[in-house]
Tab-separated table of C-alpha atoms in Angstrom:
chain	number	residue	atom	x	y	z
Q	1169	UNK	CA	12.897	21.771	3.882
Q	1170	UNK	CA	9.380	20.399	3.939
Q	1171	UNK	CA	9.561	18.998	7.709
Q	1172	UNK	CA	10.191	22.533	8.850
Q	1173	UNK	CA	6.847	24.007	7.015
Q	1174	UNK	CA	4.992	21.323	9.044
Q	1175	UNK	CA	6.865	22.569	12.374
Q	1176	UNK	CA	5.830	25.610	11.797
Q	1177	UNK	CA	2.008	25.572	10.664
Q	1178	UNK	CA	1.617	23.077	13.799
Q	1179	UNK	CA	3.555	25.940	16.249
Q	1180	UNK	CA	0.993	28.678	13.829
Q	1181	UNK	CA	-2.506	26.657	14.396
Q	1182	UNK	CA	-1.902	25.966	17.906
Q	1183	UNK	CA	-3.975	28.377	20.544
Q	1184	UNK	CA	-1.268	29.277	23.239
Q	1185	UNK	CA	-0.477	26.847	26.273
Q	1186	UNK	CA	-3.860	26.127	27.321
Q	1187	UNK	CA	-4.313	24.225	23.746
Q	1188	UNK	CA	-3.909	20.434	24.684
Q	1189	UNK	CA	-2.005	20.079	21.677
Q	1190	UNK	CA	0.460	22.518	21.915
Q	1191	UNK	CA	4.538	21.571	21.644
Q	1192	UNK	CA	6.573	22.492	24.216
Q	1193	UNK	CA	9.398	23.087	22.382
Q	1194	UNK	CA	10.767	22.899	18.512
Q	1195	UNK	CA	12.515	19.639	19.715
Q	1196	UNK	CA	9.348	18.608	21.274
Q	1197	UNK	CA	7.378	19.165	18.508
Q	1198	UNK	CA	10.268	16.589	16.124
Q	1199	UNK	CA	9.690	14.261	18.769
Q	1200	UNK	CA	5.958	14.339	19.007
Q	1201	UNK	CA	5.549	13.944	15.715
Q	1202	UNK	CA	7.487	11.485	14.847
Q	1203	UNK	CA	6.082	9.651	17.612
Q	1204	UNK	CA	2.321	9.621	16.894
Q	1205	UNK	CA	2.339	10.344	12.842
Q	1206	UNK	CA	5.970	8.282	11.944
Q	1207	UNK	CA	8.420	9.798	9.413
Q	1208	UNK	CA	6.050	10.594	6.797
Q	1209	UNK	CA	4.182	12.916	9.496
Q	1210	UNK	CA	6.849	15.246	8.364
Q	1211	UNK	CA	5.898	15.578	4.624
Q	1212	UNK	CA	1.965	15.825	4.835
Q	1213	UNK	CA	1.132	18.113	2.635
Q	1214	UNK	CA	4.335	17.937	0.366
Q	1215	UNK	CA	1.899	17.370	-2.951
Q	1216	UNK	CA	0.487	20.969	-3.406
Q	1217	UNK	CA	3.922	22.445	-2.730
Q	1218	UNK	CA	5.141	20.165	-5.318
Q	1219	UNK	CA	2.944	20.719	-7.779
Q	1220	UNK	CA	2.727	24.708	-7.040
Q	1221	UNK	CA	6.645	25.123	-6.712
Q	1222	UNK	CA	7.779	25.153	-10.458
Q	1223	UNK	CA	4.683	27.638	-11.449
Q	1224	UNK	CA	5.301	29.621	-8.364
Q	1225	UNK	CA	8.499	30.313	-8.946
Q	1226	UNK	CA	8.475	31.336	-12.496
Q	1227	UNK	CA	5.565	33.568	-11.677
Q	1228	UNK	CA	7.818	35.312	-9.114
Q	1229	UNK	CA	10.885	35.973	-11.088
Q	1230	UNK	CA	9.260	36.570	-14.278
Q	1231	UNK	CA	6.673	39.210	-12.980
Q	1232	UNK	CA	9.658	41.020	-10.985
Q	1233	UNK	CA	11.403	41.246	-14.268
Q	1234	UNK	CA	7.950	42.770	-15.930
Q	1235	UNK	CA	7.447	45.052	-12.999
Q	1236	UNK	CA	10.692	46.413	-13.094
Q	1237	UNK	CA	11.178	47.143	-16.974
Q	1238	UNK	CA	7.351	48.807	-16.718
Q	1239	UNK	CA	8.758	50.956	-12.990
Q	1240	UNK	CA	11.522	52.061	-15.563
Q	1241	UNK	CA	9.388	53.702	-17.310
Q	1242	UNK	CA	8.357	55.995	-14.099
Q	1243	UNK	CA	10.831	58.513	-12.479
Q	1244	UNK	CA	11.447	56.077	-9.759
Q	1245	UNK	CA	14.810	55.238	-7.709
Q	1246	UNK	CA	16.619	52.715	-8.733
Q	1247	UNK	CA	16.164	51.392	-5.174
Q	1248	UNK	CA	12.294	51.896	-4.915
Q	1249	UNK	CA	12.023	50.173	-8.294
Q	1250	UNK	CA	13.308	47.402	-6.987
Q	1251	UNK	CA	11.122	46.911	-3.587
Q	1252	UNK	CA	7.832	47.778	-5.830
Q	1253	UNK	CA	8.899	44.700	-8.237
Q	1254	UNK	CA	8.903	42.636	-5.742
Q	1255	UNK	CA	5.501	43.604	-4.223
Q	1256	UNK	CA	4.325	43.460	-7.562
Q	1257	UNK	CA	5.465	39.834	-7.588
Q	1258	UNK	CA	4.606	39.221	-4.253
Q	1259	UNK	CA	1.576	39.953	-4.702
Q	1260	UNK	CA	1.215	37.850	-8.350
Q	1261	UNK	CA	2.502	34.846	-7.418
Q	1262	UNK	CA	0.458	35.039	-3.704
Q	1263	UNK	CA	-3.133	34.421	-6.705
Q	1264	UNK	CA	-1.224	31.709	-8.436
Q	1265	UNK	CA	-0.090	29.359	-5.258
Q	1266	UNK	CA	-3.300	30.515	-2.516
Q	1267	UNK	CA	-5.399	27.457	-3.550
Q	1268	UNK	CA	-2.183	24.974	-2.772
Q	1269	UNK	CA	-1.780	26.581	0.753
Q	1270	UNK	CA	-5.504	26.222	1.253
Q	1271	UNK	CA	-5.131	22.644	0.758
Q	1272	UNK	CA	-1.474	21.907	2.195
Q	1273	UNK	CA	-2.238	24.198	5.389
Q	1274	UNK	CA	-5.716	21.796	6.055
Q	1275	UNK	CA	-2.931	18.203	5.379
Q	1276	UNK	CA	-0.909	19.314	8.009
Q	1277	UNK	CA	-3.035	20.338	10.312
Q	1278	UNK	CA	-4.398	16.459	10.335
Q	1279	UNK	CA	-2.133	14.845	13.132
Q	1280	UNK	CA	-3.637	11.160	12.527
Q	1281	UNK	CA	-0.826	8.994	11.274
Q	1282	UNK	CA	-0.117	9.647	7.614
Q	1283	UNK	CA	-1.663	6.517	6.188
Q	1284	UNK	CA	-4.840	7.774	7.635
Q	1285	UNK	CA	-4.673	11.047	5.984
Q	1286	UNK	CA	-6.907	11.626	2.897
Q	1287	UNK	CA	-4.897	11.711	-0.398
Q	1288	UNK	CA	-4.101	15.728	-1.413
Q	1289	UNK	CA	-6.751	15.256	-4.635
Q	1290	UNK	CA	-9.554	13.514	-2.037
Q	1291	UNK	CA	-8.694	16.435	0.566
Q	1292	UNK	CA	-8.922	19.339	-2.375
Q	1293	UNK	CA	-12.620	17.997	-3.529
Q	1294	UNK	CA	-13.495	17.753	0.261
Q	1295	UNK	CA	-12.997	21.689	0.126
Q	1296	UNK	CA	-14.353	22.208	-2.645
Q	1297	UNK	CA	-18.084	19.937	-2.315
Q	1298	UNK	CA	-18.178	21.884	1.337
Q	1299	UNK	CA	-17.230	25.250	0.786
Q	1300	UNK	CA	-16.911	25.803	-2.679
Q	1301	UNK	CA	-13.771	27.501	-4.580
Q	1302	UNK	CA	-14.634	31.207	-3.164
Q	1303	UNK	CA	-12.975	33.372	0.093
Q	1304	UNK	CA	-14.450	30.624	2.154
Q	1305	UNK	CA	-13.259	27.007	-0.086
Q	1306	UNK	CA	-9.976	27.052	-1.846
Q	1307	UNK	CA	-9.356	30.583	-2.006
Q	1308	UNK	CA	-9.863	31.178	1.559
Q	1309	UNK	CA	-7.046	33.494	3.509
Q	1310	UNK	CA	-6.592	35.261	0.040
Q	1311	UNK	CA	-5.790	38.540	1.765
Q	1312	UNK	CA	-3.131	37.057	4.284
Q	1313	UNK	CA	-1.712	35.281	1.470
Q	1314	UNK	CA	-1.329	38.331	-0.614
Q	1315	UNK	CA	0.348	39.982	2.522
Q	1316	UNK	CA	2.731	37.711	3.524
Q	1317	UNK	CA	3.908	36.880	-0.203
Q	1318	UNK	CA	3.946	40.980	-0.805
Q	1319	UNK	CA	5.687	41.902	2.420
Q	1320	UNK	CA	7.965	39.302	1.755
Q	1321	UNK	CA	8.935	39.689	-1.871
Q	1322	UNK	CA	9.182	43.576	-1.465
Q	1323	UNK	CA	11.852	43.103	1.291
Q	1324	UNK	CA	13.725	40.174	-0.573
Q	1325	UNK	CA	14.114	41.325	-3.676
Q	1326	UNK	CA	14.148	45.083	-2.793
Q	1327	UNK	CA	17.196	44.640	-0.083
Q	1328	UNK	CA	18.831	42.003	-2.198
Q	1329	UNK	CA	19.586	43.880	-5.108
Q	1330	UNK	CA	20.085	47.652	-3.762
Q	1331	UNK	CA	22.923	45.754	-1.046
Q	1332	UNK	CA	24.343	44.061	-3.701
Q	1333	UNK	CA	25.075	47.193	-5.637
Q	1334	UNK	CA	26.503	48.796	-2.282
Q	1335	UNK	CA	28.537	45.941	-1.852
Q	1336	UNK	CA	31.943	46.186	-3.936
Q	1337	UNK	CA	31.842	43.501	-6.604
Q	1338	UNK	CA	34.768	40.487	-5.447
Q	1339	UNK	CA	37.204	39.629	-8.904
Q	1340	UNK	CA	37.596	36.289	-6.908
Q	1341	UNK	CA	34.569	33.526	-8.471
Q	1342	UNK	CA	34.103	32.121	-4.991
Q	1343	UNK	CA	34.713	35.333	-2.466
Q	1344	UNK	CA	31.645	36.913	-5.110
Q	1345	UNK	CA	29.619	33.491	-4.543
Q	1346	UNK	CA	29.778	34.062	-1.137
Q	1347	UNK	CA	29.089	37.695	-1.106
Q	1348	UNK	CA	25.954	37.116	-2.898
Q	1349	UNK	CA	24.910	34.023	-0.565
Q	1350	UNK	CA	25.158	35.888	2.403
Q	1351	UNK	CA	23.554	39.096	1.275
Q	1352	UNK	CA	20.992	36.240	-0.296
Q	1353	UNK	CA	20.556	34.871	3.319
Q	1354	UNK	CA	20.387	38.320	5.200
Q	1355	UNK	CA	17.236	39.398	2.662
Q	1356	UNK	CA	15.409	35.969	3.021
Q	1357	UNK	CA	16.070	35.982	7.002
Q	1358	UNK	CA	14.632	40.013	7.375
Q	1359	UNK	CA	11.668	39.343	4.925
Q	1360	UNK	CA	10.846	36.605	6.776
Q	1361	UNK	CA	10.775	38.214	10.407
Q	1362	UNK	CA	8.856	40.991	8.596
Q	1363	UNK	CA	6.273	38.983	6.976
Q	1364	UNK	CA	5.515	36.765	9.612
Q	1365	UNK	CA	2.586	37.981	11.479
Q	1366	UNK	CA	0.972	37.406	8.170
Q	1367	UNK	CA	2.288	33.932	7.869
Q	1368	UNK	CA	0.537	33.254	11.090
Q	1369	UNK	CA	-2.922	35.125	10.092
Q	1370	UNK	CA	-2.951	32.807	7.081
Q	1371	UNK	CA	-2.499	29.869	8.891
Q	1372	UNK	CA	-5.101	30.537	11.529
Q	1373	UNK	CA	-7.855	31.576	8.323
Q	1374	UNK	CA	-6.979	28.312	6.203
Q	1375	UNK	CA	-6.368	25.964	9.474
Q	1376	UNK	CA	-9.119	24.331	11.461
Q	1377	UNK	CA	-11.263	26.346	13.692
Q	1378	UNK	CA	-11.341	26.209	17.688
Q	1379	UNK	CA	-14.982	25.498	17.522
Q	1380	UNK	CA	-15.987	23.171	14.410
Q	1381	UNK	CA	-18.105	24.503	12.072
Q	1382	UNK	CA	-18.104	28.497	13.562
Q	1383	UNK	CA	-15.645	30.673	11.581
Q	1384	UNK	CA	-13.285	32.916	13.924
Q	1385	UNK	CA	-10.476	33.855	12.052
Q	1386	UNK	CA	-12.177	35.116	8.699
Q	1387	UNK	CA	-9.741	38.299	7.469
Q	1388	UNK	CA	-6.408	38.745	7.994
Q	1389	UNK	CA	-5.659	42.011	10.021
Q	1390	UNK	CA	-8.549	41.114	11.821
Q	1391	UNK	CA	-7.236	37.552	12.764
Q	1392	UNK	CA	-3.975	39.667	13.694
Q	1393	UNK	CA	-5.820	41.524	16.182
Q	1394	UNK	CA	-7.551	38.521	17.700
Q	1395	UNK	CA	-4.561	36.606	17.841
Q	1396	UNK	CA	-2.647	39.670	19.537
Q	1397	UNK	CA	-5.517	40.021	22.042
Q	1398	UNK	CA	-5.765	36.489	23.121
Q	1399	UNK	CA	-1.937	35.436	22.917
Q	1400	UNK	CA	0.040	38.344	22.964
Q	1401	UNK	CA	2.387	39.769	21.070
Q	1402	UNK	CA	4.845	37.306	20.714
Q	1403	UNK	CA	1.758	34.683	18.890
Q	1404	UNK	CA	2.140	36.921	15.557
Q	1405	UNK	CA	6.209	35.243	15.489
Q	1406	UNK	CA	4.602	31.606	16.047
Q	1407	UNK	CA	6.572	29.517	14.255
Q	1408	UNK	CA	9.286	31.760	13.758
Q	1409	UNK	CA	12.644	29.175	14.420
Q	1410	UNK	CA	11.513	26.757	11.882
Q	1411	UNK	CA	10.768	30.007	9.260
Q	1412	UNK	CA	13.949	31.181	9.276
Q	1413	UNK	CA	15.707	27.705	9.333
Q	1414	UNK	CA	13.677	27.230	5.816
Q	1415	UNK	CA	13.876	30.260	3.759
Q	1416	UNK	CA	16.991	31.971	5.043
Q	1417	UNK	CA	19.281	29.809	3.280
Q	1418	UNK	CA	15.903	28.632	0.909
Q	1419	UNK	CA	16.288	32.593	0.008
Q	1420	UNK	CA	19.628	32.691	-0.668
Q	1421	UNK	CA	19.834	29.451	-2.671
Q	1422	UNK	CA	16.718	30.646	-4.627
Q	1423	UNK	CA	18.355	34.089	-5.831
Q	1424	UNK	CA	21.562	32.275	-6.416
Q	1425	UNK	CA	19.923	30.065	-8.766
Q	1426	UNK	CA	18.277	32.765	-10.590
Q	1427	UNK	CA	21.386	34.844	-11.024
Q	1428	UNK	CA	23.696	31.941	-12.226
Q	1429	UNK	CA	21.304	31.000	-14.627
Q	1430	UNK	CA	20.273	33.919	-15.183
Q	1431	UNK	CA	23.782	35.175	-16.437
Q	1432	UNK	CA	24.213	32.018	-17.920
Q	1433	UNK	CA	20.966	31.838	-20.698
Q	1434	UNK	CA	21.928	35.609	-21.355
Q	1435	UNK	CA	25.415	34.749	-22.813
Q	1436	UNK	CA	24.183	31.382	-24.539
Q	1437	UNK	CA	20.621	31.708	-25.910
């Protein structure tokens, strides 16, 4: 899925039509970058996600399992419960993975050809000796980070599991795999079209600047507002095909996953 998280930080970074490097198109975009940056133009930045994925993931399940057996404790809907787990997760998990976007977000930004590209370890220190590993180094878009993982989690995890108890349990194994994929890839598809304005506010804070070395995107509803000024509307959904593409059935996979195995630890450990 990697190809379409470069897509879409490329369509996120770029500054409307009058940016000479804007795409045309999602196809255009394919096509431009495999023509200047090759094949491998399509996985810069693939270490920190890597690296971050395994942690990142564990974070998020395990907190929303914490969350929710603390919310029990409170007089809360069953329903609620499960939307402030998620934003509890969300919200974890955005602390554990913000340095990795911080440096993945700068790699694919850089549209030299891959083998030109500094190494993920040489582009990390870069941040680091420069700007240290505060709001402004490798913990810089925090906020938006903590937004779109929140908004998104909340929503996921929150429609997920209240649909799924609306939804009539299926006695046949693969009519009930499919009931849970697709109510998997209708929660992964509306979080995303939710979160996304903050998707794009993070990319603009962690991405390279329109003027080098002046900071204009610095917070994230700020950077919203900017954006939503100078572009329009429709510049907070930048990036939006190549979103869904990834974590609608991403989502669905992902909560698949963790139910099957899940279920399946529970009846032999």
């Amino acid at each position: 899925m990697h190809p379409l998280d470069v897509v879409k930080t490329r369509f996120q970074i770029q500054r409307g039509k009058t940016d000479p490097t804007s795409y045309k198109s999602l196809g255009d975009s394919f096509r431009t970058i495999f023509r200047t940056e090759g094949l491998l133009g399509f996985y810069k930045g693939i270490l920190p996600p890597i690296m971050a994925e395994t942690p990142k993931r564990a974070v998020k399940f395990f907190t929303f399992e914490q969350y929710k057996k603390l919310l029990g404790l409170a007089s809360l809907s069953p329903g609620l419960t499960f939307a402030v787990a998620g934003l509890g997760s969300g919200l974890t998990e955005a602390v554990v993975v913000n340095p990795f976007e911080v440096v993945k977000v700068s790699l694919q930004a850089n549209r030299n050809a891959f083998s030109e590209q500094p190494s993920t370890f040489v582009q990390a220190r870069r941040i680091i000796a420069r700007d240290g590993l505060g709001f402004r180094g490798l913990n810089k878009g925090l906020t938006a980070t903590l937004g779109r993982h929140g908004v998104f989690n909340m929503i996921y995890f929150g429609f997920y599991f209240n649909v799924k108890n609306i939804i009539p349990v299926n006695e046949d194994p693969t009519l009930e795999f499919l009931r849970k994929f697709g109510i998997g890839l209708v929660s992964g598809t509306i979080a995303s079209i939710i979160n996304i304005p903050f998707d794009v506010a993070k990319s603009r804070i962690q991405g390279p600047q329109p003027v080098p070395g002046e900071i204009k995107y610095r917070t994230c509803f700020k950077t919203m507002a900017t954006v939503y000024k100078e572009e329009g509307f429709l510049a907070l959904y930048k990036g939006f095909v190549p979103k869904i593409m990834r974590l609608g059935p991403g989502g669905a996979v992902m909560l698949l996953v963790y139910e099957y195995a899940y279920a399946w630890l529970q009846e032999n450990w």
